[in-house]
Tab-separated table of N, CA and C in Angstrom:
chain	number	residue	atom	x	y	z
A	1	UNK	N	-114.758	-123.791	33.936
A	1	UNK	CA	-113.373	-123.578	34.303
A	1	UNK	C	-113.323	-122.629	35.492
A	2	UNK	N	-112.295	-123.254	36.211
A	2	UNK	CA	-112.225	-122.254	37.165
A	2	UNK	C	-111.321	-121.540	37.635
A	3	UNK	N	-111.555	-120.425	37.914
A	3	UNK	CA	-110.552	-119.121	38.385
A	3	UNK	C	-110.143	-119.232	39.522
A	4	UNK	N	-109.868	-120.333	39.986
A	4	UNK	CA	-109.279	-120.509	41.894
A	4	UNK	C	-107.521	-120.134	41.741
A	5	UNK	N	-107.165	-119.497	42.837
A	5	UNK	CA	-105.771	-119.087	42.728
A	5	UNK	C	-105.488	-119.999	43.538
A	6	UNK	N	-104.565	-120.348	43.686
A	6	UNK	CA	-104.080	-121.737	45.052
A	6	UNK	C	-102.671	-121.106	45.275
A	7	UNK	N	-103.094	-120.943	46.807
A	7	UNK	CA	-102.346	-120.140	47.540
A	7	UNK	C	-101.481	-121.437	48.708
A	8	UNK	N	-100.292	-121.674	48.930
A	8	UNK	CA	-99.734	-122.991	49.604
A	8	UNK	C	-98.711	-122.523	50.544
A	9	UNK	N	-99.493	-122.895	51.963
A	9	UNK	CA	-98.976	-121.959	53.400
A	9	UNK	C	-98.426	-123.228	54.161
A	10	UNK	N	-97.150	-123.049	54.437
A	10	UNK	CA	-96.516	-124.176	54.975
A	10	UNK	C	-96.264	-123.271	56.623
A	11	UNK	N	-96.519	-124.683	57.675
A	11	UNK	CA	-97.006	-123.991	58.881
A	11	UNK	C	-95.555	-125.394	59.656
A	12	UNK	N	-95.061	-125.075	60.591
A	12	UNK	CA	-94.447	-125.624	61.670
A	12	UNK	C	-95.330	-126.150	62.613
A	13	UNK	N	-96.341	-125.407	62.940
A	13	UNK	CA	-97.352	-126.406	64.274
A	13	UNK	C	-98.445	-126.372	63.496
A	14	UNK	N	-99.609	-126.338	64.664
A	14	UNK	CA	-100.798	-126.076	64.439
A	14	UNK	C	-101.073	-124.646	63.823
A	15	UNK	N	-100.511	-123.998	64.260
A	15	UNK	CA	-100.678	-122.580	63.778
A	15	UNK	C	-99.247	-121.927	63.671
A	16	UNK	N	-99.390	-120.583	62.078
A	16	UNK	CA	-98.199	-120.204	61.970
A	16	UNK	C	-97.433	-119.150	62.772
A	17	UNK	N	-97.879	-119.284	64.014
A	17	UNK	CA	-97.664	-118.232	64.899
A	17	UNK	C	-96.201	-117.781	64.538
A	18	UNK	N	-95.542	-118.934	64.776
A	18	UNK	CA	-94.004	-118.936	65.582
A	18	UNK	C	-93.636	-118.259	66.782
A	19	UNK	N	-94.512	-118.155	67.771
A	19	UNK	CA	-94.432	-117.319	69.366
A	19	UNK	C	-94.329	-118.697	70.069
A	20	UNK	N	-93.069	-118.774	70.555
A	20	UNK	CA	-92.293	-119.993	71.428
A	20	UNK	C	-92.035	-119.318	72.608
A	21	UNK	N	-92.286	-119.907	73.822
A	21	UNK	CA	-91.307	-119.215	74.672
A	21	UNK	C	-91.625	-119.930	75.949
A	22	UNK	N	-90.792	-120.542	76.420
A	22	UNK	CA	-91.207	-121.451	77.903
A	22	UNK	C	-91.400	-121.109	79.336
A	23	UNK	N	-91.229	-119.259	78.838
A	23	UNK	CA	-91.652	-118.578	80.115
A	23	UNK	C	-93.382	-118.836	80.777
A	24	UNK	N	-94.367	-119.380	79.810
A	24	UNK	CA	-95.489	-119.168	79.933
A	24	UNK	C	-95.294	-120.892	81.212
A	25	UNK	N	-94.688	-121.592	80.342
A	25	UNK	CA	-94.527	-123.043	81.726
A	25	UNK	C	-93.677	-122.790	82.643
A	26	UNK	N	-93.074	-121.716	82.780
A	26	UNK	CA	-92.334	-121.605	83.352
A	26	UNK	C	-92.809	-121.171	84.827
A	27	UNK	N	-93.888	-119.800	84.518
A	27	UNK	CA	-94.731	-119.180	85.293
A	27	UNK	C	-95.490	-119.935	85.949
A	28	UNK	N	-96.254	-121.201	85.040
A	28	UNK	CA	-97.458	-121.975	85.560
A	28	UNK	C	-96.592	-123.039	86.463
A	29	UNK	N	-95.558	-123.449	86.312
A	29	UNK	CA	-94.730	-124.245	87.485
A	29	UNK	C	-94.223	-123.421	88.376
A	30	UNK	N	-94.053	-122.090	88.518
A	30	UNK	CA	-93.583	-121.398	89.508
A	30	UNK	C	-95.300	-121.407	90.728
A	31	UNK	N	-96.275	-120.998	89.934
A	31	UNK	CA	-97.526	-121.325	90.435
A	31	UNK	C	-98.194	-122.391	91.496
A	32	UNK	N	-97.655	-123.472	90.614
A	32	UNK	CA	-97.511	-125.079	91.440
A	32	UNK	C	-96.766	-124.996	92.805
A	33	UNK	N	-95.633	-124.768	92.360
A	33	UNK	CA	-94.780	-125.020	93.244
A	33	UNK	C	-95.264	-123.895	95.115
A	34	UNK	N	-95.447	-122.360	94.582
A	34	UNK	CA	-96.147	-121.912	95.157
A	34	UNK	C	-97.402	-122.406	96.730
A	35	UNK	N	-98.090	-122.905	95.635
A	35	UNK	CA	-99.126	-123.331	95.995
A	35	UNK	C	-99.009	-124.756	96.668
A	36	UNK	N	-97.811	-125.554	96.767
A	36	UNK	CA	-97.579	-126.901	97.083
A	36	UNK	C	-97.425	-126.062	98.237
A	37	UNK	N	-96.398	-125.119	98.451
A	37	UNK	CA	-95.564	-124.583	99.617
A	37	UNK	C	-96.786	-124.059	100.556
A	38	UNK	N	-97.752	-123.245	100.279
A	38	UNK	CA	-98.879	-122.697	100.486
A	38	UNK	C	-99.360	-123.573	101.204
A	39	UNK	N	-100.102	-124.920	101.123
A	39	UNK	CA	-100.386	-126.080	101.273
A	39	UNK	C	-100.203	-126.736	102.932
A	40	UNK	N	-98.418	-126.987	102.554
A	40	UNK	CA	-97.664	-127.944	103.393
A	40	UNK	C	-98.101	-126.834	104.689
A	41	UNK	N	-97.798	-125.141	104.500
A	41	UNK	CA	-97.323	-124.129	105.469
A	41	UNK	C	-98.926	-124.171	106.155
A	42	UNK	N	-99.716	-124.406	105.451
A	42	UNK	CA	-101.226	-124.349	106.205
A	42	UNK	C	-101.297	-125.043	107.236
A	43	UNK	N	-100.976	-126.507	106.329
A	43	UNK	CA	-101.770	-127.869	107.300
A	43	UNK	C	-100.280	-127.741	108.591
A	44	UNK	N	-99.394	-127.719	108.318
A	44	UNK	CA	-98.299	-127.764	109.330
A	44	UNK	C	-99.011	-126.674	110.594
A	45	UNK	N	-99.322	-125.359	110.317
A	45	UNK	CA	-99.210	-124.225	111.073
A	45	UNK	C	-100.870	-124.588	111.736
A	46	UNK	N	-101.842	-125.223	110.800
A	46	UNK	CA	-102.945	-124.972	111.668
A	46	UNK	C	-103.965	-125.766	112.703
A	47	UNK	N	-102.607	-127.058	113.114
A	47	UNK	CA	-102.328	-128.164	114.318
A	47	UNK	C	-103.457	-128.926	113.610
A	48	UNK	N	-104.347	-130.031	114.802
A	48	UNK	CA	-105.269	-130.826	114.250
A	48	UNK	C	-106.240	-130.508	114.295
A	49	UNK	N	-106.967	-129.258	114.206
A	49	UNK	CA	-108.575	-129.302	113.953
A	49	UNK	C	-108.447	-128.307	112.075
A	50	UNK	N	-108.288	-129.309	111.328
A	50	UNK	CA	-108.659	-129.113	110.175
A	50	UNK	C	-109.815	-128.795	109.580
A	51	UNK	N	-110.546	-128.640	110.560
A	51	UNK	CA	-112.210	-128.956	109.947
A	51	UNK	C	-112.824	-127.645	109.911
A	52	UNK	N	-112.443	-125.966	110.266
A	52	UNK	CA	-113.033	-124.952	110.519
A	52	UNK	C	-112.861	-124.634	108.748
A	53	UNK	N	-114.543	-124.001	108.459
A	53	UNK	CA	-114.634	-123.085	107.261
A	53	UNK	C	-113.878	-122.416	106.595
A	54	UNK	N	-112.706	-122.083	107.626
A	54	UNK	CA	-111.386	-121.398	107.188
A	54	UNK	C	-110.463	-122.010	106.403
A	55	UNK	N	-110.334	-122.489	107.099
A	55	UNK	CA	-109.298	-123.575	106.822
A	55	UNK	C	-109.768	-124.736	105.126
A	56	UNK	N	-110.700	-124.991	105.236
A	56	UNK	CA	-111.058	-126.163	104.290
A	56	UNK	C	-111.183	-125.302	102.981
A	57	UNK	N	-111.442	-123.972	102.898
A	57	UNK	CA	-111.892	-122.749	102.269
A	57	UNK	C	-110.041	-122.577	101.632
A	58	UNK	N	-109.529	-122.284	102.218
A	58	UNK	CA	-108.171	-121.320	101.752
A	58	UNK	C	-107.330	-123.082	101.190
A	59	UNK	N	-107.279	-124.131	102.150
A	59	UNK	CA	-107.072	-124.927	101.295
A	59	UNK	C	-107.647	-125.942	99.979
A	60	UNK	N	-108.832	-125.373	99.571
A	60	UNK	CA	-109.579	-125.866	98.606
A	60	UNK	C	-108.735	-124.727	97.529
A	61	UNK	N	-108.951	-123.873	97.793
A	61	UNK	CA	-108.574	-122.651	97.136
A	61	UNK	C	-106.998	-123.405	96.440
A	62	UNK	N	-106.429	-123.488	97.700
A	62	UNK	CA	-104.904	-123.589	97.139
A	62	UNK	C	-104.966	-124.869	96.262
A	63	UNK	N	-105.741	-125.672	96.766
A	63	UNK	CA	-105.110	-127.153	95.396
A	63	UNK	C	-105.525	-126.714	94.532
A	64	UNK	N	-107.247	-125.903	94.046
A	64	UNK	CA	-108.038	-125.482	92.617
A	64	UNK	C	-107.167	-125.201	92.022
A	65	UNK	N	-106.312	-123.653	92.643
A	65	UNK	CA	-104.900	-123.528	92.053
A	65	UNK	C	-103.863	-123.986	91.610
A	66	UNK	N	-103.566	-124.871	91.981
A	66	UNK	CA	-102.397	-125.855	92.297
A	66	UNK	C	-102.694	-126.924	90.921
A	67	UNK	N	-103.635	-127.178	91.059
A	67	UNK	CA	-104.165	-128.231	89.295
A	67	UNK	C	-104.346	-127.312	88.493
A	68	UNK	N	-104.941	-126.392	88.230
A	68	UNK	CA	-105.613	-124.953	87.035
A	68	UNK	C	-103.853	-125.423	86.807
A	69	UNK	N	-102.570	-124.891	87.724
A	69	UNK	CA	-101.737	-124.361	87.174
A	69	UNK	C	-100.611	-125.514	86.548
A	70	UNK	N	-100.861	-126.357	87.083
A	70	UNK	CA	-100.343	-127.858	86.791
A	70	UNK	C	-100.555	-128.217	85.602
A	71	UNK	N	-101.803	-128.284	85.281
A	71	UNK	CA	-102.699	-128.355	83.669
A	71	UNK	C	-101.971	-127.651	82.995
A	72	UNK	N	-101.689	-126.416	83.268
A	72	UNK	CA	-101.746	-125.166	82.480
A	72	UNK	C	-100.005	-125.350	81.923
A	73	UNK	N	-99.563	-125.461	82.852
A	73	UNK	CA	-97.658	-125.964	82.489
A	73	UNK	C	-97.860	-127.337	81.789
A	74	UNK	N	-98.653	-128.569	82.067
A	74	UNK	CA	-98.614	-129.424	80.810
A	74	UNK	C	-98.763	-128.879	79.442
A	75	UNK	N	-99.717	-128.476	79.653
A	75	UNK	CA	-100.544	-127.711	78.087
A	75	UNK	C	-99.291	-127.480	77.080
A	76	UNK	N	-98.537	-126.022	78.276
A	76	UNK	CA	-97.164	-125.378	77.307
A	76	UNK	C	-96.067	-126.445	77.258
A	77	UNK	N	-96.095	-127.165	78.101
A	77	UNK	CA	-94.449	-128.085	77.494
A	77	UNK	C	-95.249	-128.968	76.581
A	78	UNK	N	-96.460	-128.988	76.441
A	78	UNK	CA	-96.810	-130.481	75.876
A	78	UNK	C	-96.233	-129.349	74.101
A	79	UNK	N	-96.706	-128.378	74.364
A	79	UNK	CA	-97.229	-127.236	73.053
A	79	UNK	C	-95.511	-127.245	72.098
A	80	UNK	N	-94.691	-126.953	73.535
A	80	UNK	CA	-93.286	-126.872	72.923
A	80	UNK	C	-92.658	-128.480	72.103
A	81	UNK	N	-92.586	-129.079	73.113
A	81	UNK	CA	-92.361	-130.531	72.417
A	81	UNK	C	-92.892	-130.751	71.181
A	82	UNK	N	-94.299	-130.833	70.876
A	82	UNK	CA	-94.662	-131.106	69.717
A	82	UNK	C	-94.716	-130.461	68.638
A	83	UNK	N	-94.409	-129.203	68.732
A	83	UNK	CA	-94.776	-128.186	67.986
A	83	UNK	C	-93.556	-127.530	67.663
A	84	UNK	N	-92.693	-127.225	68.861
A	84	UNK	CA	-91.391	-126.070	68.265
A	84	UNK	C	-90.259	-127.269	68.270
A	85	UNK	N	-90.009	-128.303	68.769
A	85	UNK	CA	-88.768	-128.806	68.480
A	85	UNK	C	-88.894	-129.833	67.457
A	86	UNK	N	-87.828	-130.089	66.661
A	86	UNK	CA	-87.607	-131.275	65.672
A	86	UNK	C	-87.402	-132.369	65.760
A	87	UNK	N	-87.127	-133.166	64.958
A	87	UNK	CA	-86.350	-134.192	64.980
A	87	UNK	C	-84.376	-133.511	65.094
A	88	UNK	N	-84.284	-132.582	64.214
A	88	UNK	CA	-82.734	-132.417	64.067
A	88	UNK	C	-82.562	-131.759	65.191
A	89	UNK	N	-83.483	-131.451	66.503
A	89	UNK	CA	-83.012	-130.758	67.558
A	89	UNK	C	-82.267	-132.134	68.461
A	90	UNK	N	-82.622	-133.240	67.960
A	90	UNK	CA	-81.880	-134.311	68.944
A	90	UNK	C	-80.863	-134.870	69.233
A	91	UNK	N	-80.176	-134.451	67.367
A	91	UNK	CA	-78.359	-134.380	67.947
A	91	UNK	C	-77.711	-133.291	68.927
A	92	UNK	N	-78.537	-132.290	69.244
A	92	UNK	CA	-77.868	-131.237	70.131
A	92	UNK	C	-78.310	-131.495	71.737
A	93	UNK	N	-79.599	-131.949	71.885
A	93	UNK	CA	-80.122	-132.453	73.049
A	93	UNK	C	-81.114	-134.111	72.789
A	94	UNK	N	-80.224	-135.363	73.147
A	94	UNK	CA	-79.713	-136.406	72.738
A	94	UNK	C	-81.383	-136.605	74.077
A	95	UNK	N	-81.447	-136.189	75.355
A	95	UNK	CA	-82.240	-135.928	76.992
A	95	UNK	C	-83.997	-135.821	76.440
A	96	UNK	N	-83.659	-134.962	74.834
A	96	UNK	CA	-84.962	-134.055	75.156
A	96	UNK	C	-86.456	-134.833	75.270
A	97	UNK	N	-86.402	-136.001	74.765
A	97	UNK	CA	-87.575	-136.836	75.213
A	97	UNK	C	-87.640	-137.003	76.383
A	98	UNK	N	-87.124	-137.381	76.894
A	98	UNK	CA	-86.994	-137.980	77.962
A	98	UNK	C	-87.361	-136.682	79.143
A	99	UNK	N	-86.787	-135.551	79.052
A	99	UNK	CA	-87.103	-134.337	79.901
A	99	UNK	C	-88.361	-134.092	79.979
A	100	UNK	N	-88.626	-133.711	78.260
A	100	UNK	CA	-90.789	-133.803	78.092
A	100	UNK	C	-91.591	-134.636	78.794
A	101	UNK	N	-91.142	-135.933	78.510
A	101	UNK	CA	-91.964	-137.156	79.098
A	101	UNK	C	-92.063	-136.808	80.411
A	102	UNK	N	-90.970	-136.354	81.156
A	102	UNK	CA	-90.428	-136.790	83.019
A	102	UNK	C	-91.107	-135.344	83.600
A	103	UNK	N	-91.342	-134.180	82.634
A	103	UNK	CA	-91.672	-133.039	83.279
A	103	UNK	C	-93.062	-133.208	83.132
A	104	UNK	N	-94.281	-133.347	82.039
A	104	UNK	CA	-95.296	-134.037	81.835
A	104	UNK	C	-96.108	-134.834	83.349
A	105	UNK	N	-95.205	-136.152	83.534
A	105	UNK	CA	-95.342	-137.024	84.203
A	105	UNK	C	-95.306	-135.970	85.885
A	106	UNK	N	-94.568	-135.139	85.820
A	106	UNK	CA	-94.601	-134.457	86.986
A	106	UNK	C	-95.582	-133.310	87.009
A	107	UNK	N	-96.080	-132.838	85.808
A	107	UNK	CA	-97.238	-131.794	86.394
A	107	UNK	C	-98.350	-132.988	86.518
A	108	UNK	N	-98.405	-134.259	85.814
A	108	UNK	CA	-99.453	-134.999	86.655
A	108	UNK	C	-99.350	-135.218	88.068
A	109	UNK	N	-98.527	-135.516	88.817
A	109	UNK	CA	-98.041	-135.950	90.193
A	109	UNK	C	-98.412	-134.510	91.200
A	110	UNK	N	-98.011	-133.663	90.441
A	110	UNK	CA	-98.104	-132.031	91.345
A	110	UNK	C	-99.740	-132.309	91.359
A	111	UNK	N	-100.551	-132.676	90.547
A	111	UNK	CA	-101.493	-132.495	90.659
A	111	UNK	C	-102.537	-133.265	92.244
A	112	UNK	N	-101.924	-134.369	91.817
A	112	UNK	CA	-102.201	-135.125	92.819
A	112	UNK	C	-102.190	-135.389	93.829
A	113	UNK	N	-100.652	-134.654	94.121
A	113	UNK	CA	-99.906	-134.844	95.674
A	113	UNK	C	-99.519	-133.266	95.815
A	114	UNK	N	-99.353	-133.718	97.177
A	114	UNK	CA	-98.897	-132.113	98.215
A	114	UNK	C	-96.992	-132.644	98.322
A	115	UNK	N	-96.625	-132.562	96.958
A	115	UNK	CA	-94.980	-132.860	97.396
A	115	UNK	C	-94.221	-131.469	96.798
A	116	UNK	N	-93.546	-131.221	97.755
A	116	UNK	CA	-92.094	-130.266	97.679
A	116	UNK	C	-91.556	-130.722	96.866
A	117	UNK	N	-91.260	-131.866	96.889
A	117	UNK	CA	-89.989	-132.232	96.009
A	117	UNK	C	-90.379	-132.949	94.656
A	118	UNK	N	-91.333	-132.733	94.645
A	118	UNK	CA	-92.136	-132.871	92.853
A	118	UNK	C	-92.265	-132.050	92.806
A	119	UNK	N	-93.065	-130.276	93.466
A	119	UNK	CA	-92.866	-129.298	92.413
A	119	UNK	C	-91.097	-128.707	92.309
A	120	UNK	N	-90.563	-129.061	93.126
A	120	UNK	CA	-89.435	-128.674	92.970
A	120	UNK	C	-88.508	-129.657	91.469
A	121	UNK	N	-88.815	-130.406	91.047
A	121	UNK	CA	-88.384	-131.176	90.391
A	121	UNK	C	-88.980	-130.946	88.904
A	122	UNK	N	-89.851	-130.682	89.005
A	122	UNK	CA	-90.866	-129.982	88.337
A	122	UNK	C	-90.193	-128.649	87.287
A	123	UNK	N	-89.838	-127.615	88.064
A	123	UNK	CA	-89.385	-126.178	88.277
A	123	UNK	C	-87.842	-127.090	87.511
A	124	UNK	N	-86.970	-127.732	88.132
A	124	UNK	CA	-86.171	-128.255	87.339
A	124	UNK	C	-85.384	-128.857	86.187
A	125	UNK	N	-86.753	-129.218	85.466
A	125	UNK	CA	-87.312	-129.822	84.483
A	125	UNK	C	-87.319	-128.867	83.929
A	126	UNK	N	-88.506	-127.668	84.471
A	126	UNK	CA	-89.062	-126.734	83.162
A	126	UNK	C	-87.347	-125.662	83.109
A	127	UNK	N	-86.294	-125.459	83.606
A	127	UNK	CA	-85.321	-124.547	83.594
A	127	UNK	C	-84.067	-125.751	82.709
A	128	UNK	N	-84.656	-126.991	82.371
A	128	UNK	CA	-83.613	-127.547	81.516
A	128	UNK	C	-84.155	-127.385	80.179
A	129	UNK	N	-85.534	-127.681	80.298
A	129	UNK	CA	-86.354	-127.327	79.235
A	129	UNK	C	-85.904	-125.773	78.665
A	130	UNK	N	-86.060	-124.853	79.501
A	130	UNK	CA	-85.509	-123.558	79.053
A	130	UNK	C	-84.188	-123.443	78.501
A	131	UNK	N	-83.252	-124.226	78.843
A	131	UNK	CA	-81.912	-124.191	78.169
A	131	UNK	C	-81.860	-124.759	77.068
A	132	UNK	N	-82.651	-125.825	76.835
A	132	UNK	CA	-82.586	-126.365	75.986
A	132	UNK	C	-83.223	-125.340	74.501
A	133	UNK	N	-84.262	-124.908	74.901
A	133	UNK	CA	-84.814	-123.729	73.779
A	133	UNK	C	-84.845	-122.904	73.300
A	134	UNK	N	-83.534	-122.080	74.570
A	134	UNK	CA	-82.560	-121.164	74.023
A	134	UNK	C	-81.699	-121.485	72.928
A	135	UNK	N	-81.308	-122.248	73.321
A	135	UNK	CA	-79.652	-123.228	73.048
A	135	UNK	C	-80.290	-123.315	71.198
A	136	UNK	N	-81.621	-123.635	71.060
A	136	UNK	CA	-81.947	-124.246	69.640
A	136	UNK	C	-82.108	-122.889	68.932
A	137	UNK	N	-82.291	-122.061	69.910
A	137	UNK	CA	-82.679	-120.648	69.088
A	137	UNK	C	-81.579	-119.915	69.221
A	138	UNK	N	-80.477	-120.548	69.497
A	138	UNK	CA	-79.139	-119.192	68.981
A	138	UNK	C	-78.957	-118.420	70.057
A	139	UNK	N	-79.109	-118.364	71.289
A	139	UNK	CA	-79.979	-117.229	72.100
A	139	UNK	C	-79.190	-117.634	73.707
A	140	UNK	N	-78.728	-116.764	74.219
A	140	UNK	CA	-78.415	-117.270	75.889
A	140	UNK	C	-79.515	-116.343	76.228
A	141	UNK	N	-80.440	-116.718	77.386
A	141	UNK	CA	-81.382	-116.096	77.985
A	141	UNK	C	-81.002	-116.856	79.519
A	142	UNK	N	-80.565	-115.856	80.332
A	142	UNK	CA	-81.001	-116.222	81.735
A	142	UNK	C	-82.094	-116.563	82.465
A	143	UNK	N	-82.199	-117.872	82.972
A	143	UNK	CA	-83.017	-118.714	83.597
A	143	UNK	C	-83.338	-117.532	84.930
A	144	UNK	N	-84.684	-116.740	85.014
A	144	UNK	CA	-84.425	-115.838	86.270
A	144	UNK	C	-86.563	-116.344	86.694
A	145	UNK	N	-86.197	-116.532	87.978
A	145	UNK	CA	-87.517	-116.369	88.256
A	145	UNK	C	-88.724	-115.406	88.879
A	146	UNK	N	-90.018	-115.720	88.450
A	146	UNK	CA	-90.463	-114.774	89.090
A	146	UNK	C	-90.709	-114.856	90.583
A	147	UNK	N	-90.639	-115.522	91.351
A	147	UNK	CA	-90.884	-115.346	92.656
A	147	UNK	C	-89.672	-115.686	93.478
């Protein structure tokens, strides 16, 4: 016979953290976006001989960055979607698939391409996303950025 106590831990995600907060994608798309801008301002400013050590150096640099941080903002919206919102969050935000999916789909694209107007769209995404996770948590928090 055995003396086992059974102990029964009911968890919301993967883990019972409960530490939500979309500032962390928020940061890593401010990053992107950054670094898109970084990018465009290089190749624009440093005419056609692309080819000096300098140059291939600071823009290697900027895309490494530019994906690390792209990845890094999938990771957290992928983390929020699956993990902190419900099913009963969808009568209040009817969008919210559809936002996950379209912001997702855009840190892939940031990754890929040197576009303004994907990380900017991007950054858009993740500040509806933010309303939206306030809004579920009772909570007005101003959308403020860091850069």
């Amino acid at each position: 016979m055995s003396n086992e106590i059974m102990i029964e831990a009911e968890a919301h995600c993967d883990g019972p953290c409960g530490v939500y907060d979309p500032a962390s994608a928020r940061v890593a798309g401010e990053a992107v976006q950054s670094m898109t801008k970084k990018m465009i301002a290089l190749a624009e400013n440093h005419g056609s001989d692309c080819s000096s050590a300098t140059y291939l150096n600071t823009m290697s640099r900027y895309a490494a960055i530019k994906e690390e941080e792209a990845q890094k903002c999938k990771d957290e919206l992928l983390v929020l979607w699956t993990d902190f919102f419900k099913p009963q969050h969808l009568d209040a935000h009817p969008g919210l698939h559809d936002t996950f999916w379209n912001a997702a789909k855009l840190c892939s694209a940031c990754k890929v391409e040197v576009s303004a107007d994907h990380a900017q769209e991007l950054m858009d995404a993740i500040e509806a996303i933010h309303h939206m996770f306030w809004s579920v948590k009772g909570r007005e928090v101003p959308w403020i950025r860091a850069s």
